[in-house]
PDB file of C-alpha atoms and ligand atoms in Angstrom:
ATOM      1  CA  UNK A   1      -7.766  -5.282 -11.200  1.00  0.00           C
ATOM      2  CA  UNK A   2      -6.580  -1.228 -11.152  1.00  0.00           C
ATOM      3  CA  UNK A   3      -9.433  -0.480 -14.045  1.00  0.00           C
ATOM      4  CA  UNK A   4      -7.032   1.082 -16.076  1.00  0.00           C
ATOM      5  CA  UNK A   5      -5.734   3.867 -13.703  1.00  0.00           C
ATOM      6  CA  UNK A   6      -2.037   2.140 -13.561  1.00  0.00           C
ATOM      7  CA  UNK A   7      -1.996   1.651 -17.065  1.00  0.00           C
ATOM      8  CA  UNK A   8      -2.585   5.437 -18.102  1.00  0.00           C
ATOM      9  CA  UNK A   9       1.440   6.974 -18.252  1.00  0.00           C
ATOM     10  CA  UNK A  10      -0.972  10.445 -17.544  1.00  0.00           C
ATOM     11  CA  UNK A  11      -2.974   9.160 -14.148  1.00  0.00           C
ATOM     12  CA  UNK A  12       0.426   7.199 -13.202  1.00  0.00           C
ATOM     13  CA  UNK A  13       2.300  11.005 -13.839  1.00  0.00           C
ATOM     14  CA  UNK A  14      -0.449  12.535 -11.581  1.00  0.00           C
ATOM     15  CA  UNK A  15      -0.447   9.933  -9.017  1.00  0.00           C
ATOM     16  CA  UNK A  16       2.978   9.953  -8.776  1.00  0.00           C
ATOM     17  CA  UNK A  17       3.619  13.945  -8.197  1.00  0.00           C
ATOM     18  CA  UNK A  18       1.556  13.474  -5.388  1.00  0.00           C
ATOM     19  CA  UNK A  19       3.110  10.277  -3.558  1.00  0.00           C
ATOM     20  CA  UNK A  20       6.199  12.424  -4.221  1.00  0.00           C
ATOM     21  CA  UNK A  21       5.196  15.898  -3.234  1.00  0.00           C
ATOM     22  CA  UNK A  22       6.881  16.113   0.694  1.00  0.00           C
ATOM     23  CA  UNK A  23       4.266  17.074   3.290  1.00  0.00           C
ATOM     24  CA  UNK A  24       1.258  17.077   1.410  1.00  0.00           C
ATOM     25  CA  UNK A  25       1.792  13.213   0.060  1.00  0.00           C
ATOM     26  CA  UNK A  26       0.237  11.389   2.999  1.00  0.00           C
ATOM     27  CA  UNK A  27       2.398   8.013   2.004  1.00  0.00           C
ATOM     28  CA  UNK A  28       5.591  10.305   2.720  1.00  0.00           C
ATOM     29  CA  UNK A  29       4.303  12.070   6.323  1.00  0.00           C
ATOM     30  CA  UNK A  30       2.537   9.370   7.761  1.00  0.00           C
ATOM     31  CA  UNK A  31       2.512   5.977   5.858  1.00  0.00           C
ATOM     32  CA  UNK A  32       6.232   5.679   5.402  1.00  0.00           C
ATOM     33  CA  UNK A  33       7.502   6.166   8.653  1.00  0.00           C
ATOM     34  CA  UNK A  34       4.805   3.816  10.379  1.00  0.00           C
ATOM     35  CA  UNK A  35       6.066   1.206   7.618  1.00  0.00           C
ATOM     36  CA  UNK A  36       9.566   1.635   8.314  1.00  0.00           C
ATOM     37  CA  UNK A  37       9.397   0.915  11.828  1.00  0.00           C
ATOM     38  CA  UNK A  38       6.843  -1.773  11.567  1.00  0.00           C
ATOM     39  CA  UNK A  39       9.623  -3.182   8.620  1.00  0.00           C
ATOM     40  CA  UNK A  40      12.461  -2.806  11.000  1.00  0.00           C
ATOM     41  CA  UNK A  41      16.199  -3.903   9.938  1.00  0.00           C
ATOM     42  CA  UNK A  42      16.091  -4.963   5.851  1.00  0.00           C
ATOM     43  CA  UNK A  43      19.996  -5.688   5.934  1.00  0.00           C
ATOM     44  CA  UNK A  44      20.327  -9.171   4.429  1.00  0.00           C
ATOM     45  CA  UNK A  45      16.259  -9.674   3.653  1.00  0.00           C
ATOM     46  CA  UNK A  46      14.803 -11.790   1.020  1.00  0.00           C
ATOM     47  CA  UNK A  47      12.229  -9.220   0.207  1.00  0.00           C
ATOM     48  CA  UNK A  48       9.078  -9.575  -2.189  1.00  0.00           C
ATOM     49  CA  UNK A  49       7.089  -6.469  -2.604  1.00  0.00           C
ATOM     50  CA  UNK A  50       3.077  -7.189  -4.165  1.00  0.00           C
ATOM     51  CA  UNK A  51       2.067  -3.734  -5.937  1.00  0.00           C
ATOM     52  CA  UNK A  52       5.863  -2.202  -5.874  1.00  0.00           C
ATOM     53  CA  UNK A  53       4.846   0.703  -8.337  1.00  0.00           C
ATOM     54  CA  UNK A  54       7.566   3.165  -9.190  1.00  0.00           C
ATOM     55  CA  UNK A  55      10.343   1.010  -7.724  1.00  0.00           C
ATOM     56  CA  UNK A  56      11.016   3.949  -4.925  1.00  0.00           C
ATOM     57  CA  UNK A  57      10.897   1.404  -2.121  1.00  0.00           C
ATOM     58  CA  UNK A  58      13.068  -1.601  -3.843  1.00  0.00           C
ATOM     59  CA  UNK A  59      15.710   1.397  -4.025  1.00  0.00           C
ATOM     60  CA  UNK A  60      15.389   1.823  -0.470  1.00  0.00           C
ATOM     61  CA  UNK A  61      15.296  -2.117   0.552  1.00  0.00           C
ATOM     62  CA  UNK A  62      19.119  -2.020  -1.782  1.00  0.00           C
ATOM     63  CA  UNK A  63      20.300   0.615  -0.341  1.00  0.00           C
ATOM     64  CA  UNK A  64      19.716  -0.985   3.436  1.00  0.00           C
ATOM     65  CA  UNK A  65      21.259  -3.890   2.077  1.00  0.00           C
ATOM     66  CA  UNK A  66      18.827  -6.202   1.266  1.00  0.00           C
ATOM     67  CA  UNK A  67      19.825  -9.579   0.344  1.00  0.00           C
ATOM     68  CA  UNK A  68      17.594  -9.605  -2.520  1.00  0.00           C
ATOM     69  CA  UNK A  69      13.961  -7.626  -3.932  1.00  0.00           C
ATOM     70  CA  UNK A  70      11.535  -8.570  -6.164  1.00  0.00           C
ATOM     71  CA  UNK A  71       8.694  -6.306  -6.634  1.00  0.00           C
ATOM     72  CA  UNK A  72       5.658  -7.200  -8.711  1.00  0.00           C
ATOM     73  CA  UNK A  73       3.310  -4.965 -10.307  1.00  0.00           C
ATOM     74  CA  UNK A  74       0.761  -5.194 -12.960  1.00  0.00           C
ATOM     75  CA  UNK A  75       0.850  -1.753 -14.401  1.00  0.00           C
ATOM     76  CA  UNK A  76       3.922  -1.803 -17.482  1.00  0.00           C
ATOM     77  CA  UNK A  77       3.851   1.962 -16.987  1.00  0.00           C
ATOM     78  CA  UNK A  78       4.995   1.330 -13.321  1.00  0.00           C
ATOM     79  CA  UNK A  79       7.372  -1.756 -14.021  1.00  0.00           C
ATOM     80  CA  UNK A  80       9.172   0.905 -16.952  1.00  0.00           C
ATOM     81  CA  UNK A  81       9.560   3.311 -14.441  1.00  0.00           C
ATOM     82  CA  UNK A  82      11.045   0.972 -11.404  1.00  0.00           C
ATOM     83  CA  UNK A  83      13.550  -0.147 -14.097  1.00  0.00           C
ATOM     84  CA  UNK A  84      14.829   2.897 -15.088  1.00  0.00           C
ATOM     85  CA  UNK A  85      14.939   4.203 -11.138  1.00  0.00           C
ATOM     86  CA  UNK A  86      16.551   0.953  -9.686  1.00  0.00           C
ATOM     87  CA  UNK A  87      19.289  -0.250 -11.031  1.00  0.00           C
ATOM     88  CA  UNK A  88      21.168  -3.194  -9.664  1.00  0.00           C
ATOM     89  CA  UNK A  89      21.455  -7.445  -9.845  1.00  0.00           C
ATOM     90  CA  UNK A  90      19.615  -7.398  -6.369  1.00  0.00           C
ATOM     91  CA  UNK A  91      16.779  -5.562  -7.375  1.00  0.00           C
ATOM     92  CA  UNK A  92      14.388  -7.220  -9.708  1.00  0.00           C
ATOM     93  CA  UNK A  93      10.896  -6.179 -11.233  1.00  0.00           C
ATOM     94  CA  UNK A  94       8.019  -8.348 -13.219  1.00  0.00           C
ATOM     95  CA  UNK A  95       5.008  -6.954 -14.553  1.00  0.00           C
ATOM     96  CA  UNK A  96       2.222  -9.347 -13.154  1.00  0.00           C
ATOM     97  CA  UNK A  97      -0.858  -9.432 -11.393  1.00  0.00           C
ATOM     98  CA  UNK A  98      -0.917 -10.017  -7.900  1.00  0.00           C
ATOM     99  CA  UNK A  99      -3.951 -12.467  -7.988  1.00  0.00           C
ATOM    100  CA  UNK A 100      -1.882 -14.476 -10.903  1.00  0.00           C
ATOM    101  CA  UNK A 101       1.477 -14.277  -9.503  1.00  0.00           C
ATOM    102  CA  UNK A 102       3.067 -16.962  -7.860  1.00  0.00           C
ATOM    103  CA  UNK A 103       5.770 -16.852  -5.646  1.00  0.00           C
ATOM    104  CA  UNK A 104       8.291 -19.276  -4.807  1.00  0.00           C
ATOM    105  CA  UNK A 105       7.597 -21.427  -1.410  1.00  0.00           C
ATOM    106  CA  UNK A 106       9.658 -20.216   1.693  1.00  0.00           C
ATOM    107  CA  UNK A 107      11.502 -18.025  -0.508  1.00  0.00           C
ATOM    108  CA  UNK A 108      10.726 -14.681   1.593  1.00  0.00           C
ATOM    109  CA  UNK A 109      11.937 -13.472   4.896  1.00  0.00           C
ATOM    110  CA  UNK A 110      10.084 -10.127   4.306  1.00  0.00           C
ATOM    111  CA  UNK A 111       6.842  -9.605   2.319  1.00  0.00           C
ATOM    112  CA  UNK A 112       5.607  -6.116   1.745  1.00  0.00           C
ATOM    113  CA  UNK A 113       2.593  -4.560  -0.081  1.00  0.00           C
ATOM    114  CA  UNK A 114       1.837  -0.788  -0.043  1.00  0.00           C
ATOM    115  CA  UNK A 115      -1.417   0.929  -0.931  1.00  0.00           C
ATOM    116  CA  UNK A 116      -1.866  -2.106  -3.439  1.00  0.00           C
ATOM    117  CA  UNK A 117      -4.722  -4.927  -1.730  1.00  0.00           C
ATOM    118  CA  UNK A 118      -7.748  -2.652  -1.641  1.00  0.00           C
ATOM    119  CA  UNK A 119      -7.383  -3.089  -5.362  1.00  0.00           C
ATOM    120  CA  UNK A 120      -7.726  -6.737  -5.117  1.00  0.00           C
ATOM    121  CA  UNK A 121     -11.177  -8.098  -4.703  1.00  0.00           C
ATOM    122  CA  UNK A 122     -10.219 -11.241  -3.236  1.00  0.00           C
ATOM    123  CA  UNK A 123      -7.559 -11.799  -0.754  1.00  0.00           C
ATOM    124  CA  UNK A 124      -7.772 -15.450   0.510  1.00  0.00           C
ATOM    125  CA  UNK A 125      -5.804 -17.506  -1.955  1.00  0.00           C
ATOM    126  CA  UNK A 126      -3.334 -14.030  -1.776  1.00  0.00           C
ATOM    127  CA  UNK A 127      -2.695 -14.265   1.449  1.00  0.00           C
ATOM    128  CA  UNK A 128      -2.177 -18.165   1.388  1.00  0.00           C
ATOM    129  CA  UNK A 129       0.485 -17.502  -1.391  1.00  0.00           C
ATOM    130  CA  UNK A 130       2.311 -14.958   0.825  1.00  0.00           C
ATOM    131  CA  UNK A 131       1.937 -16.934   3.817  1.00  0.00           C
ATOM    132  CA  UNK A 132       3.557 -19.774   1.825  1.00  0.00           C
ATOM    133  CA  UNK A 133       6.237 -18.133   0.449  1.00  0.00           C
ATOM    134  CA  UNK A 134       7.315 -17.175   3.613  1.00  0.00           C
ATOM    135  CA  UNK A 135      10.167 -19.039   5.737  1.00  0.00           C
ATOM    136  CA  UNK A 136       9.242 -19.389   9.190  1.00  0.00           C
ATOM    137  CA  UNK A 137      10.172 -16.702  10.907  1.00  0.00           C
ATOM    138  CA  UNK A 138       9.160 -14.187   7.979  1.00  0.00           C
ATOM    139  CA  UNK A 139       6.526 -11.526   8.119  1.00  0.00           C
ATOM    140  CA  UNK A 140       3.791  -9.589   5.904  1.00  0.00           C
ATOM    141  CA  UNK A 141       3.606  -6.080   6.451  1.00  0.00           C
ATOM    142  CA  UNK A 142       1.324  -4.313   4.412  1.00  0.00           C
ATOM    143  CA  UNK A 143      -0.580  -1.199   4.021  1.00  0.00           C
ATOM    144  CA  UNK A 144      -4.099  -0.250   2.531  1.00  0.00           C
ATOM    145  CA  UNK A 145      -6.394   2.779   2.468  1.00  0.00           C
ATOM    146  CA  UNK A 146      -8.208   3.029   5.882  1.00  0.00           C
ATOM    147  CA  UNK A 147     -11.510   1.289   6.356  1.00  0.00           C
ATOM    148  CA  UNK A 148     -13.484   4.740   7.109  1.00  0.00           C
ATOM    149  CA  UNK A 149     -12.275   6.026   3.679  1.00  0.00           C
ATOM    150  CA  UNK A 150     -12.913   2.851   1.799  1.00  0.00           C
ATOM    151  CA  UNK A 151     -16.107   2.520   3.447  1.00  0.00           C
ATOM    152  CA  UNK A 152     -17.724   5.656   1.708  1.00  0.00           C
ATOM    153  CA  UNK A 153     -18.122   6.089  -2.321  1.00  0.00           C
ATOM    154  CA  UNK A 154     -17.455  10.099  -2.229  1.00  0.00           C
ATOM    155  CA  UNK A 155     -14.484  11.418  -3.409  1.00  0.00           C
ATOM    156  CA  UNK A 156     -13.570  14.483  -1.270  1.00  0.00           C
ATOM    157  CA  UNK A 157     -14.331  18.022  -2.726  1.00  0.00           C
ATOM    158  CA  UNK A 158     -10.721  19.690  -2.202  1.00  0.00           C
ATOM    159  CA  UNK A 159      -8.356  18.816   0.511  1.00  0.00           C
ATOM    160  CA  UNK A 160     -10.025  15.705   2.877  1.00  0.00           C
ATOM    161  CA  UNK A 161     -11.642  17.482   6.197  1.00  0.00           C
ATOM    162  CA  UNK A 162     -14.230  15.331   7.568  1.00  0.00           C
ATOM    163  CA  UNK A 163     -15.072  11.640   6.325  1.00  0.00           C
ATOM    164  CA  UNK A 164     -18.714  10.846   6.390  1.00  0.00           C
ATOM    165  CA  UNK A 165     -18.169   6.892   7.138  1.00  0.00           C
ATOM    166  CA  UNK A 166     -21.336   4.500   5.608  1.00  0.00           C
ATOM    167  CA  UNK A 167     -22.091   0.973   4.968  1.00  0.00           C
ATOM    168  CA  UNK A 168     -19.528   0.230   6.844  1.00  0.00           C
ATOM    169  CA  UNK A 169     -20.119  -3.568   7.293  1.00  0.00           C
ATOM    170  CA  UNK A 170     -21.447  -4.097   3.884  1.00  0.00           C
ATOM    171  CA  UNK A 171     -17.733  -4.919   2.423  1.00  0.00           C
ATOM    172  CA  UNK A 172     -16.919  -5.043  -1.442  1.00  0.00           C
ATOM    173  CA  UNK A 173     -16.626  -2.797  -4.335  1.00  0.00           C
ATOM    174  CA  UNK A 174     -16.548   0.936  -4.147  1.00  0.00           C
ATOM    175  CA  UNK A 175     -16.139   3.111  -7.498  1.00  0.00           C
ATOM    176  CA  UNK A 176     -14.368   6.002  -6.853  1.00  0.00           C
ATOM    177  CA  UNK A 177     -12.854   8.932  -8.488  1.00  0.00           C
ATOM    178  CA  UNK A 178      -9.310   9.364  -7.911  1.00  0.00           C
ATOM    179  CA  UNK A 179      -7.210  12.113  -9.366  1.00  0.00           C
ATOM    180  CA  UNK A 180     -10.375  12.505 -11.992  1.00  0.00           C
ATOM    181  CA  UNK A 181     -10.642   8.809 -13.272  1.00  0.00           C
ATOM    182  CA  UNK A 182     -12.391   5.987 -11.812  1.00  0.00           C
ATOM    183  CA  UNK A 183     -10.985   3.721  -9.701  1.00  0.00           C
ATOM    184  CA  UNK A 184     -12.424   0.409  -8.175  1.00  0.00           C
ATOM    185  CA  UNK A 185     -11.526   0.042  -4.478  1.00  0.00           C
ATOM    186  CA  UNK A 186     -12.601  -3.203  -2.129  1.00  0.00           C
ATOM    187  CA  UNK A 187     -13.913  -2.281   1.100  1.00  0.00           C
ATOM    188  CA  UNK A 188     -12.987  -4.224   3.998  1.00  0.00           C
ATOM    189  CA  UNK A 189     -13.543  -4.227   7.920  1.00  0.00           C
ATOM    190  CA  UNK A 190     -10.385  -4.187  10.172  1.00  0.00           C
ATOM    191  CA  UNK A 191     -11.741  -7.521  11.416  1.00  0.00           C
ATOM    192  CA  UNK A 192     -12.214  -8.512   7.928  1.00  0.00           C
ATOM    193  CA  UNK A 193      -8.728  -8.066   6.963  1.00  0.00           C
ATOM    194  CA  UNK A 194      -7.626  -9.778  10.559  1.00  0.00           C
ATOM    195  CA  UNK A 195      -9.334 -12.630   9.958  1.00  0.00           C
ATOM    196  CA  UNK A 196      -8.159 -13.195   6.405  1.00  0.00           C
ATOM    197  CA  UNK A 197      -4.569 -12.951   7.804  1.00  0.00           C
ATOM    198  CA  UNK A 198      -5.626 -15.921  10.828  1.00  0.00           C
ATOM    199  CA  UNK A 199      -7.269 -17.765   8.254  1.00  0.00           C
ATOM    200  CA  UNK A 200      -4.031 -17.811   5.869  1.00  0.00           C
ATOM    201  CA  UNK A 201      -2.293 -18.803   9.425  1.00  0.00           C
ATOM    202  CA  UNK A 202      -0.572 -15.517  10.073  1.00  0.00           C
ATOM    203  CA  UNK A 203      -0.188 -13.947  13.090  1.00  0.00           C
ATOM    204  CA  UNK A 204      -0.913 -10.350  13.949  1.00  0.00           C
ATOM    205  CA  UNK A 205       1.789  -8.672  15.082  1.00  0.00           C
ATOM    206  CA  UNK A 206       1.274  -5.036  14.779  1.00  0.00           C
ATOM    207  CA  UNK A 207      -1.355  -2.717  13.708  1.00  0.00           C
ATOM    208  CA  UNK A 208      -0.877   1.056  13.141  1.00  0.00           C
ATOM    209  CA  UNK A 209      -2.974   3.932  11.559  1.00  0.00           C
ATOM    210  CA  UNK A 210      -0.162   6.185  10.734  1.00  0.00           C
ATOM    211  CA  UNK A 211      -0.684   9.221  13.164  1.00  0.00           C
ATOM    212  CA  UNK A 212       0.676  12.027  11.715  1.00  0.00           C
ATOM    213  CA  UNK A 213       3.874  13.158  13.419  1.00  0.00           C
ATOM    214  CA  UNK A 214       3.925  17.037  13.887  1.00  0.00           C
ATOM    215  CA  UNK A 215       7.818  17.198  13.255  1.00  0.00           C
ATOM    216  CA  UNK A 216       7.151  15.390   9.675  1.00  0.00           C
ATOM    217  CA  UNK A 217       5.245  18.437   8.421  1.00  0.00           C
ATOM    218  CA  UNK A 218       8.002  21.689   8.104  1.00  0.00           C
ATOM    219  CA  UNK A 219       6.351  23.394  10.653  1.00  0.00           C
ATOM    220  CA  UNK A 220       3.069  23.613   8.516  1.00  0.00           C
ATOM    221  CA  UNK A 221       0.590  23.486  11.477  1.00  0.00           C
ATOM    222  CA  UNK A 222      -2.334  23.691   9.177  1.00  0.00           C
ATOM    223  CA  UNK A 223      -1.749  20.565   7.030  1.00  0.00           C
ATOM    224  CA  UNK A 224      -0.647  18.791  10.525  1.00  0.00           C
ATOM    225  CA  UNK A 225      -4.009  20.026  12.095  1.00  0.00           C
ATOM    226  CA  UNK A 226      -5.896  18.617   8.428  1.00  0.00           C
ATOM    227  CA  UNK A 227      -4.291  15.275   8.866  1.00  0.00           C
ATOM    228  CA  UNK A 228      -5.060  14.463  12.949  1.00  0.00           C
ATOM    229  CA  UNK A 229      -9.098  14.662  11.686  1.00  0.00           C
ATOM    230  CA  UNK A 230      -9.433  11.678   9.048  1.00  0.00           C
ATOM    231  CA  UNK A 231      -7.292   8.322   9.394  1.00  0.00           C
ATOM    232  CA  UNK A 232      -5.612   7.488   5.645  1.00  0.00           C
ATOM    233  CA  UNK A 233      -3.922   3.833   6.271  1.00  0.00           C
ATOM    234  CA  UNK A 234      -4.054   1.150   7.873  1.00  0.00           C
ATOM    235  CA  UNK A 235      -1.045  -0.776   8.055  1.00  0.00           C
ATOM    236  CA  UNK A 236      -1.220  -4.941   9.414  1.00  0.00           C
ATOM    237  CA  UNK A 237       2.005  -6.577  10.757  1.00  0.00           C
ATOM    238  CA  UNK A 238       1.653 -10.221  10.817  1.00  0.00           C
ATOM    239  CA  UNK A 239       4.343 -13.316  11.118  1.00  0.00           C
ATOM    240  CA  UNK A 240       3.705 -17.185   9.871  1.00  0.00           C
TER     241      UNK A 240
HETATM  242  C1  SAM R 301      -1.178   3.372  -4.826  1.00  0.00           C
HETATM  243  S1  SAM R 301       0.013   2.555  -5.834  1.00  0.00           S
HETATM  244  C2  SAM R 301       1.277   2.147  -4.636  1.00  0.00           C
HETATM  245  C3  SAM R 301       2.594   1.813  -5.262  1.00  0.00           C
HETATM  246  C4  SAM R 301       3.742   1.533  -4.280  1.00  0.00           C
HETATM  247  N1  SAM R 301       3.508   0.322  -3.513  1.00  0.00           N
HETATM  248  C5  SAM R 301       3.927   2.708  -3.376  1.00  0.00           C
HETATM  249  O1  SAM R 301       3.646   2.617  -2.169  1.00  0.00           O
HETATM  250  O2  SAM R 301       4.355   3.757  -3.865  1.00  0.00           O
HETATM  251  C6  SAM R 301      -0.763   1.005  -6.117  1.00  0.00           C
HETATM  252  C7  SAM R 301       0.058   0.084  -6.989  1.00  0.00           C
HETATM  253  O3  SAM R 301      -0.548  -1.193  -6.996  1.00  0.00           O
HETATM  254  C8  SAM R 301      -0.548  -1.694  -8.311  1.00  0.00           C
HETATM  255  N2  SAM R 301      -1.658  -2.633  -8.413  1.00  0.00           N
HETATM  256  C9  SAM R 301      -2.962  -2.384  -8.178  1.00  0.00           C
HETATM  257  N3  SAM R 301      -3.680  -3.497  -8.340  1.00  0.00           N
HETATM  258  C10 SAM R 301      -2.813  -4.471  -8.678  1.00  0.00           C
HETATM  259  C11 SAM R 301      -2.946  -5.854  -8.964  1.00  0.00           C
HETATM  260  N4  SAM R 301      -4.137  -6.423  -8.939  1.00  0.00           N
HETATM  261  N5  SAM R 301      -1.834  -6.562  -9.273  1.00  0.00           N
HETATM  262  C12 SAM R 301      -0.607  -5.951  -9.306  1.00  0.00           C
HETATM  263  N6  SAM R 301      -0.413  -4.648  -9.041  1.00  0.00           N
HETATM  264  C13 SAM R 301      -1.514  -3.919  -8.719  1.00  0.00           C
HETATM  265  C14 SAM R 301      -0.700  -0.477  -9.196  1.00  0.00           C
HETATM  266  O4  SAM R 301      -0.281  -0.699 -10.513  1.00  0.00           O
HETATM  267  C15 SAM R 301       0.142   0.531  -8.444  1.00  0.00           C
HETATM  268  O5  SAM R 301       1.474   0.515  -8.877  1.00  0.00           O
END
């Protein structure tokens, strides 16, 4: 569970200036672009989204002409907000949790998380449920905090220079501060989170750590030179 971050309209606010804020939001310069390749095509997708927050990508999967989206979220700060951003009979939001939500079997040709699982402690019967509710052909794409920052319990001191990486291989819990109020993350190995997918009888198809692209950053060599040190996401591709 978030620990109460998602369901503070303040630490939501905060959050959300910075997934917003152009070059220095690391979603917008490096995780969304890595996503939207590894996505591909969404024209005429069945598309369920686990951890959708604000509702900015169902508005993208609508306007590429998704067949349907239903993102799922937990926090009702996050749920109020995607329903006043994305309008539209395609685009559909509950508030629920993604270890108590079910989805409907082979329902999916697309199912997405972002920046959601490393708040879930256990992802074996999730990744089941998504492998289920997938048709055939469908894939999981989803992206997480990097192992190397997930690893650590130290919040960085300013802008993130170096990462001091520790206990790597111990996985579970970390508490963390996170725009000044706790957070509870769950550490996990890249062959953790590989194996979990096998075991739930997915695939891998694709694996990126969202390099940062120099042309992404406005010509602000600095914040491009920042973001080469430190890895922020890792980002799984797999197909049932
Ligand atoms: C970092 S935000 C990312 C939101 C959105 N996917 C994006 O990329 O902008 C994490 C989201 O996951 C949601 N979340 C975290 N744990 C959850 C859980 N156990 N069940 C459902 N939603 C959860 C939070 O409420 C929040 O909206």
């Amino acid at each position: 569970m978030t620990a109460g971050f998602y369901d503070d309209p303040a630490s939501v606010a905060a959050y959300l200036d910075h997934r917003h804020s152009k070059i220095r939001s690391p979603n917008l310069v490096m995780e969304d672009p890595a996503f939207a390749a590894a996505i591909g095509e969404l024209e005429g997708l069945r598309i369920l989204d686990l951890g959708c927050g604000d509702g900015t990508f169902g508005l993208t999967c609508s306007n590429q002409g998704c067949s349907t989206y239903l993102g799922v979220d937990s926090s009702q700060e996050m749920i109020r907000r995607a329903n006043h951003l994305t309008a539209g009979p395609l685009v559909e939001f509950v508030q629920d949790s993604i270890e108590v939500y079910v989805p409907n079997a082979a329902a999916y040709d697309l199912v997405t998380s972002r920046m959601a699982l490393h708040y879930v402690e256990d992802l074996n019967p999730i990744f089941e449920r998504v492998s289920q509710a997938l048709v055939p052909s469908g894939s999981f794409v989803f992206s997480v905090i990097h192992p190397i920052i997930t690893s650590g319990n130290q919040a960085p001191d300013g802008p993130r220079q170096t990462q001091v990486v520790d206990n790597y291989f111990s996985s579970g819990p970390r508490s963390r501060s996170w725009f000044g109020r706790p957070v509870l993350w769950h550490h996990r190995t890249i062959e953790q989170y590989l194996s979990l997918l096998s075991g739930a009888g997915l695939s891998l198809t694709g694996l990126a750590e969202c390099r940062p692209v120099r042309e992404l950053f406005a010509g602000d060599q600095a914040e491009y030179e920042r973001r080469l040190r430190v890895p922020v996401f890792l980002l799984l591709q797999a197909a049932r």
